[in-house]
Tab-separated table of C-alpha atoms in Angstrom:
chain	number	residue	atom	x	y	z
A	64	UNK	CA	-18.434	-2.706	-6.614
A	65	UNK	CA	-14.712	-3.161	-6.116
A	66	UNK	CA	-15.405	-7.409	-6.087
A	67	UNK	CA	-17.323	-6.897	-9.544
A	68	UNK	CA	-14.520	-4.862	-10.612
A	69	UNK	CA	-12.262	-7.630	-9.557
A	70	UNK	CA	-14.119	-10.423	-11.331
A	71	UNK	CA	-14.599	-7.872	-15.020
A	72	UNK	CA	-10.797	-7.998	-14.801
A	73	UNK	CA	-10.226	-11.903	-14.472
A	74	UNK	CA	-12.128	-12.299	-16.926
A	75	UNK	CA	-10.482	-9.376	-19.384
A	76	UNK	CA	-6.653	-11.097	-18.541
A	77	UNK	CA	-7.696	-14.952	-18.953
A	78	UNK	CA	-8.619	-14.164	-22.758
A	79	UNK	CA	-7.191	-12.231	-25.678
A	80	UNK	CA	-9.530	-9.155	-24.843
A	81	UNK	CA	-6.178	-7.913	-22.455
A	82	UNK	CA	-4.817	-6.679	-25.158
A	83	UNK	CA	-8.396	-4.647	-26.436
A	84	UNK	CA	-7.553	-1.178	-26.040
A	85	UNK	CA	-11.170	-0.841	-25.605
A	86	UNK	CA	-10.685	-1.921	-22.108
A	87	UNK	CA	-8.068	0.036	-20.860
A	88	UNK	CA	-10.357	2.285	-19.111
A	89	UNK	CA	-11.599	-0.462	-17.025
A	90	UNK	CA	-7.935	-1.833	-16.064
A	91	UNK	CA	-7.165	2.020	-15.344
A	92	UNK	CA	-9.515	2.231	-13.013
A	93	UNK	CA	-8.987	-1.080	-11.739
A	94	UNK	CA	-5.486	0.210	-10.834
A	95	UNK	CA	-6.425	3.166	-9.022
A	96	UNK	CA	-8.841	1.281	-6.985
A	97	UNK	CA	-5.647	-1.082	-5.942
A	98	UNK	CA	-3.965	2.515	-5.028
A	99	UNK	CA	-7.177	3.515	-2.712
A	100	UNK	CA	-8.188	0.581	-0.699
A	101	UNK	CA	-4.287	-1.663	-0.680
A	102	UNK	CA	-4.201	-3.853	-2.952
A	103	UNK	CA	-2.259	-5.377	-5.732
A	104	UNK	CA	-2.696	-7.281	-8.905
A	105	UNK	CA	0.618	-7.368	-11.030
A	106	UNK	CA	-0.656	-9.438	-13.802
A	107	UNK	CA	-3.227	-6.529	-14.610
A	108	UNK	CA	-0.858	-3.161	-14.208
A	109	UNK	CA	1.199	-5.412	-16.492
A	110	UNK	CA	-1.145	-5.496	-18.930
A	111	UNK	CA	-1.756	-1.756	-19.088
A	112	UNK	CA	1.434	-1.184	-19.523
A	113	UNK	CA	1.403	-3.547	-22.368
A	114	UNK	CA	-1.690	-1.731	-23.593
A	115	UNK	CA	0.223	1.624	-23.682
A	116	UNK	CA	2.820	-0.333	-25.407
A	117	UNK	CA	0.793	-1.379	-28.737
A	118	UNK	CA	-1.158	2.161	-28.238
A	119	UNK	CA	0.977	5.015	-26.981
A	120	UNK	CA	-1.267	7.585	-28.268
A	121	UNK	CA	-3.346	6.315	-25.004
A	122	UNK	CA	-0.078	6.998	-22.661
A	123	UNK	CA	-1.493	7.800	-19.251
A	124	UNK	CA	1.093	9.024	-16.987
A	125	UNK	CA	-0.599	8.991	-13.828
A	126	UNK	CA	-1.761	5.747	-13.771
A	127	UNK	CA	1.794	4.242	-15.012
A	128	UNK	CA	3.561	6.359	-11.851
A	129	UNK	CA	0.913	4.562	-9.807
A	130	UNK	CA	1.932	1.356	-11.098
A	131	UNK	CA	5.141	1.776	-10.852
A	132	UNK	CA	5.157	3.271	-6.910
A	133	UNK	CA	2.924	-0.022	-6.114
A	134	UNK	CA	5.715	-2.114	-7.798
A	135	UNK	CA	8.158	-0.881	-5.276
A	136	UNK	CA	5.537	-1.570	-2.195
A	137	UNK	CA	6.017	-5.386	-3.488
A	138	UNK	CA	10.372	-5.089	-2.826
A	139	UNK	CA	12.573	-6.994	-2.886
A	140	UNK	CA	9.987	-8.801	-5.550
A	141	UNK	CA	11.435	-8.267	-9.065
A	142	UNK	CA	8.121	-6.760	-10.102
A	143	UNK	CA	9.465	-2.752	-10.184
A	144	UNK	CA	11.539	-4.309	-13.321
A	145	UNK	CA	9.139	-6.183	-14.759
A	146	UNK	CA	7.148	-3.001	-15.240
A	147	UNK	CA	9.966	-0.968	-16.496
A	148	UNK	CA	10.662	-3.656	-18.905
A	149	UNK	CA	7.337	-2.224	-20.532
A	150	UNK	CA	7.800	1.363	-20.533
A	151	UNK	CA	8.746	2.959	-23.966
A	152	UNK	CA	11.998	4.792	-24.263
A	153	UNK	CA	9.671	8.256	-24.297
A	154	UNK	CA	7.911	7.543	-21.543
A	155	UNK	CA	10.875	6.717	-19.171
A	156	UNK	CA	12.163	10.448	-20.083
A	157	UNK	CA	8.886	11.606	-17.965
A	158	UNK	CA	10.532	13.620	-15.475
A	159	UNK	CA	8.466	12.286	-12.381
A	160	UNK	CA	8.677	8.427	-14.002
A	161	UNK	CA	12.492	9.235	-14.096
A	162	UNK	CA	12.168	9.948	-10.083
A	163	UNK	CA	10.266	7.221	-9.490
A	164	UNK	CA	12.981	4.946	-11.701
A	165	UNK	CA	15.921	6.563	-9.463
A	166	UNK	CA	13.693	5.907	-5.653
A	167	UNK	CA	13.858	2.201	-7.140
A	168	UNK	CA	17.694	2.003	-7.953
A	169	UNK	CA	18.758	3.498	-4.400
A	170	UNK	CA	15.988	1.111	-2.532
A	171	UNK	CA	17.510	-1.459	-4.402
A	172	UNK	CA	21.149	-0.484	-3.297
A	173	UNK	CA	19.473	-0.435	0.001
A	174	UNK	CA	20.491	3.357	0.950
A	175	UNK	CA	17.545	4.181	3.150
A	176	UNK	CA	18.714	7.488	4.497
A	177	UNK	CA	18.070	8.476	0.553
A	178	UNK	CA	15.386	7.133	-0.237
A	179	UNK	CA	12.949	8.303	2.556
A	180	UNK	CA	14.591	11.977	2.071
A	181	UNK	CA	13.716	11.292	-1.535
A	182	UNK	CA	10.328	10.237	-0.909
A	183	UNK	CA	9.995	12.929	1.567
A	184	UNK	CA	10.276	15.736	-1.174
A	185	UNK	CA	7.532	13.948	-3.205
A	186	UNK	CA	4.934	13.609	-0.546
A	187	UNK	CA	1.860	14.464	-3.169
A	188	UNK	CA	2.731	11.736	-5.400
A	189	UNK	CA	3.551	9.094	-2.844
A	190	UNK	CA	0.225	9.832	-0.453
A	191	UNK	CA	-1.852	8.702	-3.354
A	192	UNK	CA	-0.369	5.089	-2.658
A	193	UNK	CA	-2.094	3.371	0.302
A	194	UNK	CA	0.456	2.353	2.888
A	195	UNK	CA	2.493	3.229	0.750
A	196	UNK	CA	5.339	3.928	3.631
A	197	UNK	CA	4.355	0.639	5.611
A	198	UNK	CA	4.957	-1.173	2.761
A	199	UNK	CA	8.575	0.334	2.182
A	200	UNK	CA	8.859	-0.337	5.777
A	201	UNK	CA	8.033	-3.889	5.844
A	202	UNK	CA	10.866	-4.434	3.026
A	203	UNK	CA	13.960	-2.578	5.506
A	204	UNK	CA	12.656	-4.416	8.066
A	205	UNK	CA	13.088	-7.678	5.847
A	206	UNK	CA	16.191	-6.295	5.031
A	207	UNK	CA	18.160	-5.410	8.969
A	208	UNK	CA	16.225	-8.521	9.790
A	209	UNK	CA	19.029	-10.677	7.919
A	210	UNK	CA	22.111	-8.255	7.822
A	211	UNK	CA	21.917	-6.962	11.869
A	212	UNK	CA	21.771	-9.255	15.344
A	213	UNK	CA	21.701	-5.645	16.832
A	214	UNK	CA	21.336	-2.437	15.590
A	215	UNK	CA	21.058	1.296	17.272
A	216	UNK	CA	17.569	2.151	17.979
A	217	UNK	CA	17.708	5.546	16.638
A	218	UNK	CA	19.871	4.063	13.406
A	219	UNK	CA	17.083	1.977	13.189
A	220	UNK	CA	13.863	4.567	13.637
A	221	UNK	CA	16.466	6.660	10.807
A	222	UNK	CA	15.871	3.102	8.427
A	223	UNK	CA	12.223	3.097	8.812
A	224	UNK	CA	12.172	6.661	8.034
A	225	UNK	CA	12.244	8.989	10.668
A	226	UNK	CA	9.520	7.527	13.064
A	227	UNK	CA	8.682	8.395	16.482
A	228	UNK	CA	9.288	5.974	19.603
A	229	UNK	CA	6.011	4.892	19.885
A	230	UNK	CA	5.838	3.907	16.000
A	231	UNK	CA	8.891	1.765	16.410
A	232	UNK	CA	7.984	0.165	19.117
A	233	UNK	CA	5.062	-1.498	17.009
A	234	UNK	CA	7.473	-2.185	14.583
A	235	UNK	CA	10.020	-4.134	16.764
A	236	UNK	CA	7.221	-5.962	18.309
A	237	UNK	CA	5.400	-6.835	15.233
A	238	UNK	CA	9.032	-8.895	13.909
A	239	UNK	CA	9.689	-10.200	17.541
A	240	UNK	CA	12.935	-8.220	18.124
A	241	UNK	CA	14.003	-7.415	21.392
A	242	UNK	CA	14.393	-3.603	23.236
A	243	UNK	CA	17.421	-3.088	25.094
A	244	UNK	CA	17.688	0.192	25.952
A	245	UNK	CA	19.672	2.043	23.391
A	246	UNK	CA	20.095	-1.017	21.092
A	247	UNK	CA	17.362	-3.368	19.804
A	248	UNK	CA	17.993	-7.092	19.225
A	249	UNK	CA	17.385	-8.480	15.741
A	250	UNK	CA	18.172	-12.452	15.518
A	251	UNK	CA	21.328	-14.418	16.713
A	252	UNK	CA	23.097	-14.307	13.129
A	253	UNK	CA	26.241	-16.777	14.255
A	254	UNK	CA	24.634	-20.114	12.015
A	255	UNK	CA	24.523	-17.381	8.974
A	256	UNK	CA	27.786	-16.570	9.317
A	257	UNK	CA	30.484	-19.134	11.052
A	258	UNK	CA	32.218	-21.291	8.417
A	259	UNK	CA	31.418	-24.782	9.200
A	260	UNK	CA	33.927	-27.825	8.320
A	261	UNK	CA	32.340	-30.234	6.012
A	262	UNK	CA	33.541	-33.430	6.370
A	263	UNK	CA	33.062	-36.126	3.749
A	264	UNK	CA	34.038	-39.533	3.699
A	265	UNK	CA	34.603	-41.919	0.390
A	266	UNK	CA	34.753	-45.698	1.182
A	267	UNK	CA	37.137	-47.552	-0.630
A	268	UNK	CA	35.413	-50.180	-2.809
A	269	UNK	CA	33.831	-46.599	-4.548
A	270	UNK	CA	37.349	-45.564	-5.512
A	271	UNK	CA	38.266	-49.099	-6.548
A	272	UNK	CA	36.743	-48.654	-10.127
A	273	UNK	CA	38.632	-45.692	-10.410
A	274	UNK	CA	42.182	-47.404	-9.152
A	275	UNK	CA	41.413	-49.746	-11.573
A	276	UNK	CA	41.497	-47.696	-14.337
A	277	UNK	CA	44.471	-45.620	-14.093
């Protein structure tokens, strides 16, 4: 069912029937389907947003917090403003589209600590996302993976959200960092960050053209 589904909505975006209102209930529940079972297809939640757009008498809030809470599981991909791009200016007053908006800004300014107490307060709305934390996770990990060569274990279960040991260990071993003790070990950052001297040398019948004119 969910590969039919799949194949009714290639064929809906490759022609002009995306923007058929008459099929919005199809790309609806194509996008809760991506919410239950992990998956993502930008191209279509653009489209119903696009939809609600041309037709906001068919405004569904529910499914446009879904699509925005699976645009953040794709950070630090630009596809959170893509979506927002789409929203009306009533729609973005929505109270819980608003906190949604706000759980992108600070992931963006990279303040875990808020975020994750954020997210914690909303844990109705952010369960209905599959993975929905894993995927956050997999972004700060992308994140201390090219800003730390070692970071504080605890500082670091904190980033990921307040997980136990035993969660963090997968964690460290799934990006091949290294436990030691009370510090784990990210990457040897010294080629990202010593200045290197660039040395460039001009032979002399290349400047000669140049001589010759001045």
């Amino acid at each position: 069912m969910a590969e039919t589904m799949r194949q009714t909505v290639a064929t809906i975006l490759k022609s002009i029937e995306r923007y058929n209102p008459a099929n919005l209930h199809t790309l609806e529940r194509y996008v809760e389907m991506q919410s239950k079972e992990n998956t993502y297809d930008l191209e279509a939640n653009l489209a119903v947003l696009k939809l609600y757009q041309f037709n906001p008498e068919k405004f569904n809030p529910d499914i446009t917090c879904q699509i925005l809470l699976k645009a953040l599981t794709n950070f630090p991909h630009t596809d959170f403003t893509l979506c927002k791009c789409l929203l009306l200016e009533s729609v973005v007053e929505n109270e819980t589209i608003s906190q949604i908006k706000y759980l992108a800004d600070i992931l963006e300014q990279c303040d875990f600590a808020q975020f994750w107490n954020r997210v914690h307060q909303m844990p109705e709305l952010c369960n209905r996302i599959s993975s929905f934390y894993d995927s956050i996770r997999k972004f700060v990990c992308h994140v201390v993976g090219i800003t730390f060569q070692t970071i504080d274990k605890n500082n670091l279960a904190n980033l990921l959200g307040g997980i136990d040991d035993i969660t963090l260990k997968h964690w460290v071993k799934k990006y091949g960092w290294r436990d030691e003790g009370d510090l784990i070990f990210i990457a040897n950052q010294d080629e990202n960050i010593k200045t290197k001297n660039i040395t460039e040398k001009i032979e002399f019948e290349h400047l000669a053209p140049l001589m010759a004119i001045l």
